[in-house]
mmCIF file of C-alpha atoms in Angstrom:
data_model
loop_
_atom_site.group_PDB
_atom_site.id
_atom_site.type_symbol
_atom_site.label_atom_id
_atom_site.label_comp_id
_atom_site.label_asym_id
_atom_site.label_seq_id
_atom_site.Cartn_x
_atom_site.Cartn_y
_atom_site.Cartn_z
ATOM 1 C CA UNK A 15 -167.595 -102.586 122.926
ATOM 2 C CA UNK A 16 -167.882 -99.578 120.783
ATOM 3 C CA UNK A 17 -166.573 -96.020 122.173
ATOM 4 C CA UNK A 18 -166.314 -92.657 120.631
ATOM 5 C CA UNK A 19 -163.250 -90.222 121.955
ATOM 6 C CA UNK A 20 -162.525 -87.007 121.629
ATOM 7 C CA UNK A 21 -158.779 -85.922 121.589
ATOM 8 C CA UNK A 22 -158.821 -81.321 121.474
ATOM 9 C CA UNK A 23 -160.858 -81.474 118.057
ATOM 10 C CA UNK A 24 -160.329 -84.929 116.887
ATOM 11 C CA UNK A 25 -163.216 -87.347 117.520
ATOM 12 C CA UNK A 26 -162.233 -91.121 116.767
ATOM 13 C CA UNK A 27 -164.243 -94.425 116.861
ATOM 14 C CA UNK A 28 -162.563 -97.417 118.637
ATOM 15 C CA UNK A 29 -164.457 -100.690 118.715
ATOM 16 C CA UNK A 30 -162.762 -103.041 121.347
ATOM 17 C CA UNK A 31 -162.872 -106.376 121.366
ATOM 18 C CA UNK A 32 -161.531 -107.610 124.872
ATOM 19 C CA UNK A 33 -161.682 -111.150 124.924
ATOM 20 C CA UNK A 34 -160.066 -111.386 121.706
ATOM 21 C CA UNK A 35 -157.459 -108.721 122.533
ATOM 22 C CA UNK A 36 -158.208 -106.562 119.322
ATOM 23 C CA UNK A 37 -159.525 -102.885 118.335
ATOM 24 C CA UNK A 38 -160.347 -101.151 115.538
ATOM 25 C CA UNK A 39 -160.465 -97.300 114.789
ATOM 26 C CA UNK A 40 -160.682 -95.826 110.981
ATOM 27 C CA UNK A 41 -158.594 -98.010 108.913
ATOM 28 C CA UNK A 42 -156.522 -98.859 112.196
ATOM 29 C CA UNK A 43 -156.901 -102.611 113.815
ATOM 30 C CA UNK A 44 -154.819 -105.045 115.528
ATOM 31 C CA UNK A 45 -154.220 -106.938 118.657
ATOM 32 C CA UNK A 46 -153.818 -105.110 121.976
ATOM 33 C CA UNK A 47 -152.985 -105.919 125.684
ATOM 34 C CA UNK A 48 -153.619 -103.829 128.482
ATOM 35 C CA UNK A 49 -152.140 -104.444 132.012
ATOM 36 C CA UNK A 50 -151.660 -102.979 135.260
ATOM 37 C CA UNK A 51 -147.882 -103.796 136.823
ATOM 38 C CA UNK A 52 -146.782 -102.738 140.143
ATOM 39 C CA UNK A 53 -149.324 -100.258 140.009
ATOM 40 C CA UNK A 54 -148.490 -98.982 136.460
ATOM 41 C CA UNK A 55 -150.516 -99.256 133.645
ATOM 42 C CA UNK A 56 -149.322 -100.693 130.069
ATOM 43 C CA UNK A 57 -151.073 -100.793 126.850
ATOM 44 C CA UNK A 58 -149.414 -102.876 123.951
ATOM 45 C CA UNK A 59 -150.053 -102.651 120.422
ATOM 46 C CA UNK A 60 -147.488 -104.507 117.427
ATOM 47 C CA UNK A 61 -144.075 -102.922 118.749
ATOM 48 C CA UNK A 62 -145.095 -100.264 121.059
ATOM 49 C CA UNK A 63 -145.453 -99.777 124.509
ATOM 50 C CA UNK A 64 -146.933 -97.086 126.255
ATOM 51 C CA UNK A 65 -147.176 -96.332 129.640
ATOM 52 C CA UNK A 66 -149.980 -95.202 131.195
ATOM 53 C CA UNK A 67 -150.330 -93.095 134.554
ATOM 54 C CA UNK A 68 -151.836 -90.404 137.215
ATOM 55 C CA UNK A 69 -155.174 -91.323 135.587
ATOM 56 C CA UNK A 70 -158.461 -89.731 137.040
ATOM 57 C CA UNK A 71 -161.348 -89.418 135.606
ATOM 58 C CA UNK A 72 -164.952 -87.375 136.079
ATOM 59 C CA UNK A 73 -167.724 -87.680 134.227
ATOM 60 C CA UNK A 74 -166.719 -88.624 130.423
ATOM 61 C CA UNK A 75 -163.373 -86.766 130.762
ATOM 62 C CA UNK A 76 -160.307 -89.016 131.759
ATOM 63 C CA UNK A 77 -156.907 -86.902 132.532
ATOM 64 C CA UNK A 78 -153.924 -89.502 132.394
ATOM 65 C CA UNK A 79 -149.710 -89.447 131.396
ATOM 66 C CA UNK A 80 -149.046 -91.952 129.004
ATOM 67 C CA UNK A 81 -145.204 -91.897 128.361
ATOM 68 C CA UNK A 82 -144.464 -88.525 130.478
ATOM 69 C CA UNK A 83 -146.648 -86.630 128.146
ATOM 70 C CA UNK A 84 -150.348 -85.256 130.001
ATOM 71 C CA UNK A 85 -153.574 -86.553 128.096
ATOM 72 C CA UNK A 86 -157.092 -84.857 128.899
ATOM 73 C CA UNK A 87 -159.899 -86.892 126.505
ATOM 74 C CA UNK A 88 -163.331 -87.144 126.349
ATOM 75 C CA UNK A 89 -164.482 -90.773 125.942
ATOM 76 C CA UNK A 90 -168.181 -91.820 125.036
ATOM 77 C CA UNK A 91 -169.848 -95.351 125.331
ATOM 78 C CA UNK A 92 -172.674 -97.166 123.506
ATOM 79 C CA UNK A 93 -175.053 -95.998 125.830
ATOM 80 C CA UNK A 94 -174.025 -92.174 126.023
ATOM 81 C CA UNK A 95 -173.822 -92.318 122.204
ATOM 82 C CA UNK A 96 -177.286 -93.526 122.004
ATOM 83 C CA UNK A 97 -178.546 -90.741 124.787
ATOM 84 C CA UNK A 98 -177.030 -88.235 122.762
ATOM 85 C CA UNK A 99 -178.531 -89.304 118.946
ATOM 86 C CA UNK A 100 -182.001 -89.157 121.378
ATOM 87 C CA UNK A 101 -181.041 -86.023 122.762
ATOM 88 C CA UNK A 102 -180.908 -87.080 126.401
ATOM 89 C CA UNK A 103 -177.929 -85.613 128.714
ATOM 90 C CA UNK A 104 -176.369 -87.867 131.188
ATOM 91 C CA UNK A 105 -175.363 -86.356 134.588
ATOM 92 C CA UNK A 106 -171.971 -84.457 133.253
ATOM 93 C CA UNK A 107 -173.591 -83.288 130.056
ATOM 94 C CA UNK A 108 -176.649 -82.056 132.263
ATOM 95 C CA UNK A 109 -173.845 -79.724 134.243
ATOM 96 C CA UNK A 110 -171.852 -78.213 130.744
ATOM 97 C CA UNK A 111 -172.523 -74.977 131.500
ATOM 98 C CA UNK A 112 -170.076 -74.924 134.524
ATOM 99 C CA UNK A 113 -166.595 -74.599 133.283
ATOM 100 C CA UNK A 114 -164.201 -75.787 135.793
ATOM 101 C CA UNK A 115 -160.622 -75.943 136.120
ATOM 102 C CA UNK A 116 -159.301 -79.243 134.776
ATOM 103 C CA UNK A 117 -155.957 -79.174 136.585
ATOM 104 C CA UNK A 118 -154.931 -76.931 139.389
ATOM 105 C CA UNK A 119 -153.640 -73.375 138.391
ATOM 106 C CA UNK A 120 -153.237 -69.890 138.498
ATOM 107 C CA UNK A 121 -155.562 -67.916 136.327
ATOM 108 C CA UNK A 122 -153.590 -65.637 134.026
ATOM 109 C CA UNK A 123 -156.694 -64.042 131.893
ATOM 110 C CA UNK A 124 -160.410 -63.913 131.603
ATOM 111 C CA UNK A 125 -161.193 -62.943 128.583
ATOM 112 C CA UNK A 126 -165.217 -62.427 129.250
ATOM 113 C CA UNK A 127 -167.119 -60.283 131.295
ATOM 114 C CA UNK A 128 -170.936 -61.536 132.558
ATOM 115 C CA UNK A 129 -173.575 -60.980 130.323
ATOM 116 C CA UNK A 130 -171.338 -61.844 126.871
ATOM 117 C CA UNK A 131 -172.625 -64.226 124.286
ATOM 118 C CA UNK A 132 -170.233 -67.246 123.491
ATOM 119 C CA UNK A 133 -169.975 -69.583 120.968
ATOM 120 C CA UNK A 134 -168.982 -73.520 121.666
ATOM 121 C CA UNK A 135 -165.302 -74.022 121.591
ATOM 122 C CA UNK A 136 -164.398 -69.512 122.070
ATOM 123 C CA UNK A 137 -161.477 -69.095 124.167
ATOM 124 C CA UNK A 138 -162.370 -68.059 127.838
ATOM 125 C CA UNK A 139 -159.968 -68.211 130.299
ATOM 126 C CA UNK A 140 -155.987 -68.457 130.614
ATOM 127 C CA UNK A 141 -154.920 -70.581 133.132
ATOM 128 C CA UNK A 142 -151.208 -71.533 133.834
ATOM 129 C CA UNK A 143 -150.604 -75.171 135.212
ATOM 130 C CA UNK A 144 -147.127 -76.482 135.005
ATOM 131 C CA UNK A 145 -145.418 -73.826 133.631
ATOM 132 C CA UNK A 146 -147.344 -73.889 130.509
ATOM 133 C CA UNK A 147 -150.194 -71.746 129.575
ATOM 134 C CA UNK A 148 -153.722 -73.516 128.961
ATOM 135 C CA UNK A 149 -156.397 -71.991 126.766
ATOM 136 C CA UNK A 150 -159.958 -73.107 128.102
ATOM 137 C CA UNK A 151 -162.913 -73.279 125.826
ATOM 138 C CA UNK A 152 -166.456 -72.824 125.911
ATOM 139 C CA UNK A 153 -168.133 -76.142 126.770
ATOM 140 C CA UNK A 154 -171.349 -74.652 124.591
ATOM 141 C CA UNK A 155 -172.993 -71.752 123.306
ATOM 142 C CA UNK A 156 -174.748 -69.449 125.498
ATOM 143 C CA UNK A 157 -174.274 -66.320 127.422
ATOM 144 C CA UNK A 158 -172.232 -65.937 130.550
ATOM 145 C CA UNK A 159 -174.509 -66.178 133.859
ATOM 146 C CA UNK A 160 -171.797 -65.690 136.167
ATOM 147 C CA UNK A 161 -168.260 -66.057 136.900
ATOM 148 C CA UNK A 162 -166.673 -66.854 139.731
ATOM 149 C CA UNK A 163 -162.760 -66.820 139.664
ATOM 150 C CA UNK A 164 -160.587 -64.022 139.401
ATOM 151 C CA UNK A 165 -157.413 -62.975 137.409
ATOM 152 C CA UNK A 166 -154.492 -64.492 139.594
ATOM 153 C CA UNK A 167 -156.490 -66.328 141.545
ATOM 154 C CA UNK A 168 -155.092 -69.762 142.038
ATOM 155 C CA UNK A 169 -157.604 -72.949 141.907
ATOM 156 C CA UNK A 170 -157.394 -76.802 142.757
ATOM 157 C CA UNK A 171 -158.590 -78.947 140.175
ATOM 158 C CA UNK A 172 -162.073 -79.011 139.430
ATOM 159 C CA UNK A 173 -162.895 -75.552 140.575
ATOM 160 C CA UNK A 174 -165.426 -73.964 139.108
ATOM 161 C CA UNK A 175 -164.349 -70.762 136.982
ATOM 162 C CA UNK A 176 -167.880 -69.980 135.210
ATOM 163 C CA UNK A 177 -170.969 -70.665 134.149
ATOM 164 C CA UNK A 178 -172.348 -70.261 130.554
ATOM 165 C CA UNK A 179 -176.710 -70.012 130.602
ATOM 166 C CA UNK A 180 -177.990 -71.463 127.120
ATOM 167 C CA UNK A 181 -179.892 -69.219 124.619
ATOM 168 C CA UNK A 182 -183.407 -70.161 124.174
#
């Protein structure tokens, strides 16, 4: 099974191979195991142990702790890959316009105002989650249609702060 993912700007690779209990990303490979205990998940590669938990996922994003430390990725399969080189959008690409709170939080700064033009990846919006502030990014290029969360407002995850229109 082949998979791209994309860690903040990093995208990797990773070919699986589960009945053989191997992967391979870059110049990375090896054997791996992967098991759920007591409700806890465990991935093992060589030495190292991670654990894995308070996993959700939505759409291609998948939000998960692996060792204490909060993950948010964005993880492609064959098929998505090949929808994409056609230029086909699944169901969550179809909806990237709509930026929406990926954990719940307080909003601490919008830095747009409807009607701007924004480029893929421009810091939008501040929003504080656990203490720690959280730059989110424009899923895409385009202008901003609407917005729909105020400055201190606090939000549940998934809320939607704003939408960006495409140009064209």
């Amino acid at each position: 099974m082949k998979f791209q993912a994309t860690i903040g700007e990093k995208e990797l690779d990773i070919e699986l191979s589960p009945k053989e209990g191997t992967f391979k990303s870059g110049e990375l490979d090896g054997a791996y195991t992967f098991e759920r205990v007591n409700g806890r998940y465990f991935l093992r590669t060589g030495t190292k142990t991670y654990k894995i938990d308070n996993i959700s996922k939505e759409g291609s994003n998948i939000e998960f702790s692996m060792n204490g430390v909060w993950h948010i990725i964005s993880v492609k399969d064959e098929q998505e890959l090949l929808l994409d080189r056609l230029g086909f959008k699944t169901g969550a690409a179809a909806a990237e316009g709509i930026l929406n709170a990926p954990m719940p939080g307080k909003i601490l700064e919008i830095m747009v105002k409807e009607g701007d033009e924004v480029e893929k990846d421009q810091p939008l919006v501040i929003l504080e989650a656990m203490k720690m502030e959280n730059e989110l990014k424009a899923p895409m290029s385009g202008t901003i249609s609407s917005i729909s969360a105020d400055v201190g407002q606090s939000l549940e995850k998934n809320s939607p702060i704003l939408e960006i229109e495409t140009i064209g």
